[in-house]
Amino acid sequence: MIKKIDRYLTRQIVCMMLSMLIAEIIAWIYPVDQSFWIPLTTFCVCLYIDTPLTALRRTVHRILGSLYGVVVAGLICLFVTSDAGFMTFLVIFAGLTLWSRAFVQLYYLFVACITAATIMLLAILMRHTAMTPDYLITERIIFTVLGAMISLLVSLIVMPVSERPDMLKTYRHYLTRFYLEYRMCIWSMQYGATADSRKVDSRVNDILESSRIYQEKLPVWRYALFFDRFIFRAFTRFLHRIHKMRILNLVLLSSIRELPRDITLSEEIRSRLNQNRVLTKRILLSLMRLDKNRAEQYLNTLHIVNDNLEKGLREYGCYTTIIISIRDLEQDLVHLKSGTVQMYLTYKREQQQEN
C-alpha cells in the first residue's frame, strides 16, 4: 500500500513540476500583463490530479467556471465605474466563493465565483487603466484555457489511466465488505453471540465513510463513462444497492441483539444457517470472477435453503425481521447477478482476453 501511494505521489510531483515548468516558460516568452494566469491555472488544475480523467474534469470545470466568471464580472465592469461599486461586488463574490466550496462536485461554480472576485480586485487596483474587453476578457479566457491544457496534456503522459480497472476493483471491494459483515451476522445467530452496541455504531460509521468515498469517485467515473451514460447510471445503482445491503446487515445485527437470551437454535437450523453463509460466499466469489452462470446455480440452491430456513425460524416466533432481511438480501443478490454492471464488466474482460 505504501509503495502504491509513493508511486502515485511521485507521478503527481513530476506532473506538477513539468506542468509548471512549461507554463512558466510560456509566460516568460509571452510577457503580457496577465500572463500570470497561465502558471496559476496550471497549478490549480494540477493540485488534485490522480489520473488523466481527473485532469480532464478539472480542465473542463476550470474553463467553464472562468467563462461564467468573466462574463458576469465583465458585465459589471461595463455598468459600474465607481470604486465603491467594485468593492461591493468584490465582497459579494468573495462570500460566494466561500459558499461554493460546500459543493465539492461543482468545481466550476467555485472557479466562477473566484474569477469574478479576482476581476473585481483587478478593476480596483487598475482603476486608472482602460479596462478593455480584450484586456479583461480575451486574455483571461485564453490564458486559462492554455494553462488548463498544459496540465491535461502532461497528465496524459505522466499519470496512469486507472478508472476502468478501478471500477472492477471497487465492485469486488464492496462485495467483499458486504460478505465479511454478513458472515458476522450468521455466526452471531449460529452461536448465540450478542452484538455489542459500540460495534454496531462503529459499523454504521464505517458504512457511511465508505459511502462518502464512492460518492467522491462518482464524478471521475462519470468522465470515464462519458460515452456510456447507461453504464454509469447502472454502476451508481450498484453502489447504492450494495450500500443498502450493508445497512441490512446492521438490521440483522440489531435484531439478533434483541433476541431473547433463552432461545437455543436446533442443530438443523444452525446447519442451514451455515449452508446459507457458504452459498452466499460462493455467489459473491462467482460475481467477483464475473461467472454469472455459476452464481445462478448457487442462487437456486440458496433459494431452497432459505425456504427451509424460513420454515424452521418461524416456529420460534421472534425471527420475523431476520427472515425478511435474509430474503431481501437474497433478492439483492439476484439483482446483482443479472445487473448491467456484471454484464458490462464481463464484456470488458472478454474484450481484453481477445486482444
mmCIF file of C-alpha atoms in Angstrom:
data_model
loop_
_atom_site.group_PDB
_atom_site.id
_atom_site.type_symbol
_atom_site.label_atom_id
_atom_site.label_comp_id
_atom_site.label_asym_id
_atom_site.label_seq_id
_atom_site.Cartn_x
_atom_site.Cartn_y
_atom_site.Cartn_z
ATOM 1 C CA MET A 1 0.000 0.000 0.000
ATOM 2 C CA ILE A 2 2.845 2.397 0.887
ATOM 3 C CA LYS A 3 4.611 1.613 -2.382
ATOM 4 C CA LYS A 4 1.405 2.327 -4.292
ATOM 5 C CA ILE A 5 0.956 5.676 -2.526
ATOM 6 C CA ASP A 6 4.595 6.575 -3.184
ATOM 7 C CA ARG A 7 4.207 5.695 -6.863
ATOM 8 C CA TYR A 8 1.199 7.973 -7.263
ATOM 9 C CA LEU A 9 2.789 10.729 -5.214
ATOM 10 C CA THR A 10 5.957 10.598 -7.314
ATOM 11 C CA ARG A 11 3.949 10.859 -10.509
ATOM 12 C CA GLN A 12 1.918 13.745 -9.098
ATOM 13 C CA ILE A 13 5.106 15.601 -8.202
ATOM 14 C CA VAL A 14 6.565 15.008 -11.664
ATOM 15 C CA CYS A 15 3.286 16.093 -13.285
ATOM 16 C CA MET A 16 3.225 19.308 -11.228
ATOM 17 C CA MET A 17 6.903 20.097 -11.934
ATOM 18 C CA LEU A 18 6.670 19.555 -15.697
ATOM 19 C CA SER A 19 3.381 21.443 -15.996
ATOM 20 C CA MET A 20 4.619 24.442 -14.012
ATOM 21 C CA LEU A 21 7.909 24.484 -15.933
ATOM 22 C CA ILE A 22 6.121 24.590 -19.294
ATOM 23 C CA ALA A 23 3.647 27.219 -18.040
ATOM 24 C CA GLU A 24 6.422 29.449 -16.687
ATOM 25 C CA ILE A 25 8.376 29.197 -19.944
ATOM 26 C CA ILE A 26 5.310 30.200 -21.989
ATOM 27 C CA ALA A 27 4.538 33.095 -19.610
ATOM 28 C CA TRP A 28 8.186 34.219 -19.903
ATOM 29 C CA ILE A 29 8.161 34.008 -23.717
ATOM 30 C CA TYR A 30 4.874 35.962 -23.898
ATOM 31 C CA PRO A 31 5.254 38.582 -21.112
ATOM 32 C CA VAL A 32 1.945 40.456 -21.153
ATOM 33 C CA ASP A 33 0.280 41.900 -18.048
ATOM 34 C CA GLN A 34 -1.989 38.892 -17.398
ATOM 35 C CA SER A 35 0.306 36.063 -18.440
ATOM 36 C CA PHE A 36 0.443 35.051 -14.767
ATOM 37 C CA TRP A 37 -2.916 33.311 -15.356
ATOM 38 C CA ILE A 38 -1.086 30.567 -17.279
ATOM 39 C CA PRO A 39 1.019 29.165 -14.391
ATOM 40 C CA LEU A 40 -1.712 29.983 -11.862
ATOM 41 C CA THR A 41 -4.315 27.945 -13.772
ATOM 42 C CA THR A 42 -1.808 25.154 -14.359
ATOM 43 C CA PHE A 43 -1.082 24.970 -10.635
ATOM 44 C CA CYS A 44 -4.795 24.882 -9.690
ATOM 45 C CA VAL A 45 -5.614 22.121 -12.170
ATOM 46 C CA CYS A 46 -2.573 20.020 -11.192
ATOM 47 C CA LEU A 47 -3.238 20.318 -7.480
ATOM 48 C CA TYR A 48 -5.581 17.295 -7.158
ATOM 49 C CA ILE A 49 -4.775 15.180 -10.212
ATOM 50 C CA ASP A 50 -4.812 11.396 -9.723
ATOM 51 C CA THR A 51 -5.400 10.264 -13.322
ATOM 52 C CA PRO A 52 -5.821 11.894 -16.719
ATOM 53 C CA LEU A 53 -9.604 11.860 -16.253
ATOM 54 C CA THR A 54 -9.398 13.895 -13.064
ATOM 55 C CA ALA A 55 -7.281 16.354 -15.047
ATOM 56 C CA LEU A 56 -9.918 16.393 -17.796
ATOM 57 C CA ARG A 57 -12.674 17.021 -15.261
ATOM 58 C CA ARG A 58 -10.812 19.892 -13.598
ATOM 59 C CA THR A 59 -9.873 21.323 -17.016
ATOM 60 C CA VAL A 60 -13.496 21.391 -18.184
ATOM 61 C CA HIS A 61 -14.678 22.881 -14.906
ATOM 62 C CA ARG A 62 -11.859 25.439 -14.884
ATOM 63 C CA ILE A 63 -12.676 26.649 -18.408
ATOM 64 C CA LEU A 64 -16.442 26.725 -17.853
ATOM 65 C CA GLY A 65 -16.076 28.466 -14.495
ATOM 66 C CA SER A 66 -13.714 31.049 -15.948
ATOM 67 C CA LEU A 67 -16.134 31.745 -18.792
ATOM 68 C CA TYR A 68 -19.051 32.249 -16.400
ATOM 69 C CA GLY A 69 -16.992 34.415 -14.048
ATOM 70 C CA VAL A 70 -15.569 36.569 -16.839
ATOM 71 C CA VAL A 71 -18.992 37.147 -18.394
ATOM 72 C CA VAL A 72 -20.586 38.161 -15.079
ATOM 73 C CA ALA A 73 -17.653 40.343 -13.973
ATOM 74 C CA GLY A 74 -17.271 41.819 -17.460
ATOM 75 C CA LEU A 75 -20.901 42.941 -17.493
ATOM 76 C CA ILE A 76 -20.471 44.516 -14.060
ATOM 77 C CA CYS A 77 -17.352 46.371 -15.234
ATOM 78 C CA LEU A 78 -19.350 47.812 -18.143
ATOM 79 C CA PHE A 79 -22.050 49.314 -15.915
ATOM 80 C CA VAL A 80 -20.198 50.042 -12.663
ATOM 81 C CA THR A 81 -17.496 52.684 -12.668
ATOM 82 C CA SER A 82 -17.004 53.637 -9.006
ATOM 83 C CA ASP A 83 -14.559 52.047 -6.568
ATOM 84 C CA ALA A 84 -17.376 51.638 -4.053
ATOM 85 C CA GLY A 85 -19.335 49.574 -6.569
ATOM 86 C CA PHE A 86 -16.303 47.377 -7.304
ATOM 87 C CA MET A 87 -15.677 46.920 -3.559
ATOM 88 C CA THR A 88 -19.300 45.910 -3.023
ATOM 89 C CA PHE A 89 -19.183 43.239 -5.719
ATOM 90 C CA LEU A 90 -15.741 42.102 -4.506
ATOM 91 C CA VAL A 91 -17.218 41.382 -1.072
ATOM 92 C CA ILE A 92 -20.222 39.623 -2.612
ATOM 93 C CA PHE A 93 -18.136 37.365 -4.860
ATOM 94 C CA ALA A 94 -15.671 36.648 -2.038
ATOM 95 C CA GLY A 95 -18.576 35.430 0.102
ATOM 96 C CA LEU A 96 -19.949 33.360 -2.783
ATOM 97 C CA THR A 97 -16.507 31.810 -3.269
ATOM 98 C CA LEU A 98 -16.509 30.545 0.302
ATOM 99 C CA TRP A 99 -20.119 29.340 -0.055
ATOM 100 C CA SER A 100 -19.362 27.463 -3.288
ATOM 101 C CA ARG A 101 -16.719 25.351 -1.522
ATOM 102 C CA ALA A 102 -19.581 23.397 0.035
ATOM 103 C CA PHE A 103 -20.426 21.961 -3.412
ATOM 104 C CA VAL A 104 -17.464 19.650 -3.977
ATOM 105 C CA GLN A 105 -18.739 18.259 -7.274
ATOM 106 C CA LEU A 106 -19.476 21.735 -8.698
ATOM 107 C CA TYR A 107 -15.891 22.889 -9.029
ATOM 108 C CA TYR A 108 -16.843 25.219 -11.887
ATOM 109 C CA LEU A 109 -19.095 27.180 -9.508
ATOM 110 C CA PHE A 110 -16.128 27.856 -7.225
ATOM 111 C CA VAL A 111 -13.986 28.881 -10.219
ATOM 112 C CA ALA A 112 -16.708 31.237 -11.493
ATOM 113 C CA CYS A 113 -17.008 32.994 -8.128
ATOM 114 C CA ILE A 114 -13.275 33.349 -7.533
ATOM 115 C CA THR A 115 -12.734 34.535 -11.128
ATOM 116 C CA ALA A 116 -15.357 37.245 -10.709
ATOM 117 C CA ALA A 117 -13.856 38.269 -7.357
ATOM 118 C CA THR A 118 -10.366 38.451 -8.882
ATOM 119 C CA ILE A 119 -11.557 40.630 -11.754
ATOM 120 C CA MET A 120 -13.266 42.969 -9.265
ATOM 121 C CA LEU A 121 -9.973 43.220 -7.377
ATOM 122 C CA LEU A 122 -8.062 43.949 -10.598
ATOM 123 C CA ALA A 123 -10.630 46.583 -11.523
ATOM 124 C CA ILE A 124 -9.915 48.360 -8.223
ATOM 125 C CA LEU A 125 -6.126 48.044 -8.428
ATOM 126 C CA MET A 126 -6.051 49.123 -12.071
ATOM 127 C CA ARG A 127 -8.745 51.810 -11.893
ATOM 128 C CA HIS A 128 -6.554 54.241 -13.846
ATOM 129 C CA THR A 129 -6.123 51.763 -16.695
ATOM 130 C CA ALA A 130 -8.583 51.260 -19.531
ATOM 131 C CA MET A 131 -10.411 48.031 -18.694
ATOM 132 C CA THR A 132 -10.983 46.935 -22.275
ATOM 133 C CA PRO A 133 -12.736 43.655 -23.147
ATOM 134 C CA ASP A 134 -9.501 42.471 -24.766
ATOM 135 C CA TYR A 135 -7.599 43.089 -21.536
ATOM 136 C CA LEU A 136 -10.141 41.753 -19.059
ATOM 137 C CA ILE A 137 -11.876 39.030 -21.004
ATOM 138 C CA THR A 138 -9.952 37.797 -24.026
ATOM 139 C CA GLU A 139 -6.580 37.319 -22.363
ATOM 140 C CA ARG A 140 -8.152 35.897 -19.197
ATOM 141 C CA ILE A 141 -10.011 33.190 -21.108
ATOM 142 C CA ILE A 142 -7.169 32.354 -23.495
ATOM 143 C CA PHE A 143 -4.592 32.064 -20.714
ATOM 144 C CA THR A 144 -6.946 29.975 -18.569
ATOM 145 C CA VAL A 145 -7.554 27.542 -21.416
ATOM 146 C CA LEU A 146 -3.826 27.404 -22.142
ATOM 147 C CA GLY A 147 -2.880 26.728 -18.528
ATOM 148 C CA ALA A 148 -5.527 24.030 -18.166
ATOM 149 C CA MET A 149 -4.496 22.323 -21.389
ATOM 150 C CA ILE A 150 -0.872 22.201 -20.245
ATOM 151 C CA SER A 151 -1.919 20.289 -17.116
ATOM 152 C CA LEU A 152 -4.149 17.971 -19.126
ATOM 153 C CA LEU A 153 -1.513 17.096 -21.726
ATOM 154 C CA VAL A 154 1.208 16.482 -19.144
ATOM 155 C CA SER A 155 -1.118 14.303 -17.059
ATOM 156 C CA LEU A 156 -1.901 12.200 -20.144
ATOM 157 C CA ILE A 157 1.809 11.440 -20.422
ATOM 158 C CA VAL A 158 2.738 11.086 -16.737
ATOM 159 C CA MET A 159 -0.302 9.881 -14.764
ATOM 160 C CA PRO A 160 -1.623 6.284 -15.051
ATOM 161 C CA VAL A 161 -5.041 5.565 -16.535
ATOM 162 C CA SER A 162 -6.831 3.569 -13.839
ATOM 163 C CA GLU A 163 -10.527 4.472 -13.864
ATOM 164 C CA ARG A 164 -11.847 1.382 -15.660
ATOM 165 C CA PRO A 165 -9.726 -1.143 -13.703
ATOM 166 C CA ASP A 166 -10.685 0.806 -10.591
ATOM 167 C CA MET A 167 -14.363 0.098 -11.293
ATOM 168 C CA LEU A 168 -13.790 -3.672 -11.206
ATOM 169 C CA LYS A 169 -11.659 -3.267 -8.084
ATOM 170 C CA THR A 170 -14.421 -1.219 -6.444
ATOM 171 C CA TYR A 171 -17.036 -3.805 -7.462
ATOM 172 C CA ARG A 172 -15.047 -6.589 -5.817
ATOM 173 C CA HIS A 173 -14.145 -4.460 -2.815
ATOM 174 C CA TYR A 174 -17.739 -3.721 -1.794
ATOM 175 C CA LEU A 175 -18.876 -7.308 -2.387
ATOM 176 C CA THR A 176 -16.103 -8.431 -0.046
ATOM 177 C CA ARG A 177 -17.028 -5.838 2.589
ATOM 178 C CA PHE A 178 -20.643 -6.993 2.454
ATOM 179 C CA TYR A 179 -19.714 -10.662 2.906
ATOM 180 C CA LEU A 180 -17.443 -10.044 5.896
ATOM 181 C CA GLU A 181 -20.259 -8.194 7.651
ATOM 182 C CA TYR A 182 -22.856 -10.805 6.639
ATOM 183 C CA ARG A 183 -20.648 -13.626 7.940
ATOM 184 C CA MET A 184 -20.558 -11.931 11.329
ATOM 185 C CA CYS A 185 -24.378 -11.842 11.362
ATOM 186 C CA ILE A 186 -24.721 -15.550 10.555
ATOM 187 C CA TRP A 187 -22.134 -16.567 13.154
ATOM 188 C CA SER A 188 -23.936 -14.446 15.754
ATOM 189 C CA MET A 189 -27.156 -16.319 15.016
ATOM 190 C CA GLN A 190 -25.494 -19.734 14.984
ATOM 191 C CA TYR A 191 -23.684 -19.429 18.281
ATOM 192 C CA GLY A 192 -25.960 -17.012 20.106
ATOM 193 C CA ALA A 193 -23.380 -14.231 20.301
ATOM 194 C CA THR A 194 -24.786 -10.780 21.012
ATOM 195 C CA ALA A 195 -23.657 -7.751 19.053
ATOM 196 C CA ASP A 196 -22.098 -5.018 21.156
ATOM 197 C CA SER A 197 -23.836 -1.665 20.600
ATOM 198 C CA ARG A 198 -20.451 0.015 20.188
ATOM 199 C CA LYS A 199 -19.561 -2.419 17.395
ATOM 200 C CA VAL A 200 -22.853 -1.700 15.671
ATOM 201 C CA ASP A 201 -22.206 2.044 15.922
ATOM 202 C CA SER A 202 -18.704 1.606 14.505
ATOM 203 C CA ARG A 203 -20.155 -0.402 11.615
ATOM 204 C CA VAL A 204 -22.575 2.435 10.892
ATOM 205 C CA ASN A 205 -19.703 4.918 10.768
ATOM 206 C CA ASP A 206 -17.700 2.574 8.535
ATOM 207 C CA ILE A 207 -20.579 2.211 6.069
ATOM 208 C CA LEU A 208 -21.175 5.957 5.971
ATOM 209 C CA GLU A 209 -17.468 6.585 5.416
ATOM 210 C CA SER A 210 -17.265 4.092 2.537
ATOM 211 C CA SER A 211 -20.391 5.674 1.059
ATOM 212 C CA ARG A 212 -18.668 9.071 1.142
ATOM 213 C CA ILE A 213 -15.617 7.620 -0.609
ATOM 214 C CA TYR A 214 -17.555 6.215 -3.554
ATOM 215 C CA GLN A 215 -19.642 9.384 -3.794
ATOM 216 C CA GLU A 216 -16.390 11.297 -4.295
ATOM 217 C CA LYS A 217 -15.364 8.894 -7.065
ATOM 218 C CA LEU A 218 -18.616 9.171 -8.995
ATOM 219 C CA PRO A 219 -17.646 12.411 -10.831
ATOM 220 C CA VAL A 220 -14.460 10.728 -12.094
ATOM 221 C CA TRP A 221 -16.371 7.631 -13.247
ATOM 222 C CA ARG A 222 -18.825 9.949 -14.980
ATOM 223 C CA TYR A 223 -15.957 11.083 -17.214
ATOM 224 C CA ALA A 224 -14.596 7.538 -17.574
ATOM 225 C CA LEU A 225 -18.024 6.517 -18.884
ATOM 226 C CA PHE A 226 -18.716 9.726 -20.770
ATOM 227 C CA PHE A 227 -19.995 7.794 -23.798
ATOM 228 C CA ASP A 228 -21.620 5.075 -21.675
ATOM 229 C CA ARG A 229 -24.144 7.038 -19.637
ATOM 230 C CA PHE A 230 -26.357 3.992 -19.207
ATOM 231 C CA ILE A 231 -23.454 2.035 -17.689
ATOM 232 C CA PHE A 232 -22.614 4.921 -15.372
ATOM 233 C CA ARG A 233 -26.186 5.031 -14.071
ATOM 234 C CA ALA A 234 -26.115 1.250 -13.618
ATOM 235 C CA PHE A 235 -22.847 1.464 -11.694
ATOM 236 C CA THR A 236 -24.319 4.173 -9.475
ATOM 237 C CA ARG A 237 -27.330 1.945 -8.768
ATOM 238 C CA PHE A 238 -24.987 -0.918 -7.879
ATOM 239 C CA LEU A 239 -23.171 1.246 -5.321
ATOM 240 C CA HIS A 240 -26.473 2.314 -3.796
ATOM 241 C CA ARG A 241 -27.693 -1.293 -3.705
ATOM 242 C CA ILE A 242 -24.567 -2.641 -2.011
ATOM 243 C CA HIS A 243 -24.798 0.241 0.452
ATOM 244 C CA LYS A 244 -28.375 -0.765 1.231
ATOM 245 C CA MET A 245 -27.313 -4.428 1.622
ATOM 246 C CA ARG A 246 -24.707 -3.418 4.172
ATOM 247 C CA ILE A 247 -27.368 -1.451 6.038
ATOM 248 C CA LEU A 248 -29.461 -4.643 6.101
ATOM 249 C CA ASN A 249 -26.520 -6.374 7.758
ATOM 250 C CA LEU A 250 -26.786 -3.820 10.543
ATOM 251 C CA VAL A 251 -30.512 -4.539 10.799
ATOM 252 C CA LEU A 252 -29.648 -8.218 11.199
ATOM 253 C CA LEU A 253 -27.088 -7.480 13.902
ATOM 254 C CA SER A 254 -29.502 -5.252 15.797
ATOM 255 C CA SER A 255 -32.300 -7.833 15.511
ATOM 256 C CA ILE A 256 -30.008 -10.596 16.785
ATOM 257 C CA ARG A 257 -29.075 -8.416 19.749
ATOM 258 C CA GLU A 258 -32.756 -8.031 20.659
ATOM 259 C CA LEU A 259 -33.479 -11.776 20.630
ATOM 260 C CA PRO A 260 -34.409 -13.427 23.957
ATOM 261 C CA ARG A 261 -31.346 -14.875 25.684
ATOM 262 C CA ASP A 262 -33.024 -18.207 26.448
ATOM 263 C CA ILE A 263 -33.537 -19.211 22.786
ATOM 264 C CA THR A 264 -31.361 -22.067 21.541
ATOM 265 C CA LEU A 265 -31.456 -22.945 17.854
ATOM 266 C CA SER A 266 -31.599 -26.573 16.802
ATOM 267 C CA GLU A 267 -28.685 -28.230 15.043
ATOM 268 C CA GLU A 268 -30.763 -28.383 11.867
ATOM 269 C CA ILE A 269 -31.306 -24.609 11.858
ATOM 270 C CA ARG A 270 -27.631 -23.997 12.557
ATOM 271 C CA SER A 271 -26.699 -26.280 9.680
ATOM 272 C CA ARG A 272 -28.988 -24.343 7.324
ATOM 273 C CA LEU A 273 -27.517 -21.047 8.509
ATOM 274 C CA ASN A 274 -24.062 -22.405 7.717
ATOM 275 C CA GLN A 275 -25.280 -23.510 4.277
ATOM 276 C CA ASN A 276 -26.668 -20.015 3.738
ATOM 277 C CA ARG A 277 -23.306 -18.457 4.636
ATOM 278 C CA VAL A 278 -21.284 -20.820 2.430
ATOM 279 C CA LEU A 279 -23.615 -20.378 -0.553
ATOM 280 C CA THR A 280 -23.595 -16.590 -0.149
ATOM 281 C CA LYS A 281 -19.803 -16.662 -0.158
ATOM 282 C CA ARG A 282 -19.740 -18.789 -3.322
ATOM 283 C CA ILE A 283 -22.243 -16.497 -5.038
ATOM 284 C CA LEU A 284 -20.156 -13.429 -4.243
ATOM 285 C CA LEU A 285 -16.951 -15.134 -5.380
ATOM 286 C CA SER A 286 -18.664 -16.058 -8.656
ATOM 287 C CA LEU A 287 -19.780 -12.444 -9.101
ATOM 288 C CA MET A 288 -16.234 -11.218 -8.437
ATOM 289 C CA ARG A 289 -14.921 -13.679 -11.018
ATOM 290 C CA LEU A 290 -17.648 -12.477 -13.404
ATOM 291 C CA ASP A 291 -19.030 -16.024 -13.658
ATOM 292 C CA LYS A 292 -22.765 -15.382 -13.975
ATOM 293 C CA ASN A 293 -23.776 -18.974 -14.704
ATOM 294 C CA ARG A 294 -22.130 -20.401 -11.603
ATOM 295 C CA ALA A 295 -23.623 -17.605 -9.486
ATOM 296 C CA GLU A 296 -27.071 -18.516 -10.828
ATOM 297 C CA GLN A 297 -26.608 -22.179 -9.847
ATOM 298 C CA TYR A 298 -25.654 -21.226 -6.295
ATOM 299 C CA LEU A 299 -28.588 -18.791 -6.120
ATOM 300 C CA ASN A 300 -31.043 -21.551 -6.987
ATOM 301 C CA THR A 301 -29.629 -23.698 -4.169
ATOM 302 C CA LEU A 302 -29.668 -20.706 -1.794
ATOM 303 C CA HIS A 303 -33.357 -20.162 -2.525
ATOM 304 C CA ILE A 304 -34.168 -23.732 -1.452
ATOM 305 C CA VAL A 305 -32.024 -23.414 1.693
ATOM 306 C CA ASN A 306 -33.691 -20.110 2.621
ATOM 307 C CA ASP A 307 -37.154 -21.658 2.139
ATOM 308 C CA ASN A 308 -36.308 -24.378 4.638
ATOM 309 C CA LEU A 309 -34.589 -21.888 6.933
ATOM 310 C CA GLU A 310 -37.646 -19.630 6.920
ATOM 311 C CA LYS A 311 -39.948 -22.529 7.860
ATOM 312 C CA GLY A 312 -37.667 -23.510 10.720
ATOM 313 C CA LEU A 313 -37.245 -19.999 12.116
ATOM 314 C CA ARG A 314 -40.979 -19.226 12.012
ATOM 315 C CA GLU A 315 -41.516 -21.868 14.681
ATOM 316 C CA TYR A 316 -39.627 -19.687 17.163
ATOM 317 C CA GLY A 317 -41.965 -16.720 16.560
ATOM 318 C CA CYS A 318 -39.403 -13.922 17.067
ATOM 319 C CA TYR A 319 -37.350 -14.073 13.882
ATOM 320 C CA THR A 320 -39.677 -12.131 11.548
ATOM 321 C CA THR A 321 -37.303 -9.200 10.940
ATOM 322 C CA ILE A 322 -34.365 -11.563 10.461
ATOM 323 C CA ILE A 323 -36.279 -13.690 7.952
ATOM 324 C CA ILE A 324 -37.352 -10.629 5.962
ATOM 325 C CA SER A 325 -33.783 -9.294 5.913
ATOM 326 C CA ILE A 326 -32.328 -12.622 4.730
ATOM 327 C CA ARG A 327 -34.911 -12.957 1.929
ATOM 328 C CA ASP A 328 -34.379 -9.336 0.924
ATOM 329 C CA LEU A 329 -30.628 -9.906 0.693
ATOM 330 C CA GLU A 330 -31.300 -12.960 -1.470
ATOM 331 C CA GLN A 331 -33.259 -10.795 -3.899
ATOM 332 C CA ASP A 332 -30.446 -8.248 -3.920
ATOM 333 C CA LEU A 333 -28.004 -10.977 -4.905
ATOM 334 C CA VAL A 334 -30.316 -11.958 -7.770
ATOM 335 C CA HIS A 335 -30.311 -8.353 -8.991
ATOM 336 C CA LEU A 336 -26.520 -8.177 -8.771
ATOM 337 C CA LYS A 337 -26.176 -11.394 -10.776
ATOM 338 C CA SER A 338 -28.438 -10.100 -13.559
ATOM 339 C CA GLY A 339 -27.315 -6.473 -13.265
ATOM 340 C CA THR A 340 -25.881 -4.314 -16.010
ATOM 341 C CA VAL A 341 -22.608 -3.840 -14.142
ATOM 342 C CA GLN A 342 -21.957 -7.594 -14.067
ATOM 343 C CA MET A 343 -22.630 -7.872 -17.820
ATOM 344 C CA TYR A 344 -20.546 -4.781 -18.617
ATOM 345 C CA LEU A 345 -17.506 -5.939 -16.639
ATOM 346 C CA THR A 346 -17.801 -9.423 -18.163
ATOM 347 C CA TYR A 347 -17.920 -7.915 -21.655
ATOM 348 C CA LYS A 348 -14.844 -5.784 -20.930
ATOM 349 C CA ARG A 349 -12.925 -8.796 -19.644
ATOM 350 C CA GLU A 350 -13.780 -10.799 -22.759
ATOM 351 C CA GLN A 351 -12.592 -7.901 -24.918
ATOM 352 C CA GLN A 352 -9.254 -7.821 -23.075
ATOM 353 C CA GLN A 353 -8.821 -11.578 -23.462
ATOM 354 C CA GLU A 354 -9.445 -11.339 -27.219
ATOM 355 C CA ASN A 355 -6.887 -8.563 -27.562
#
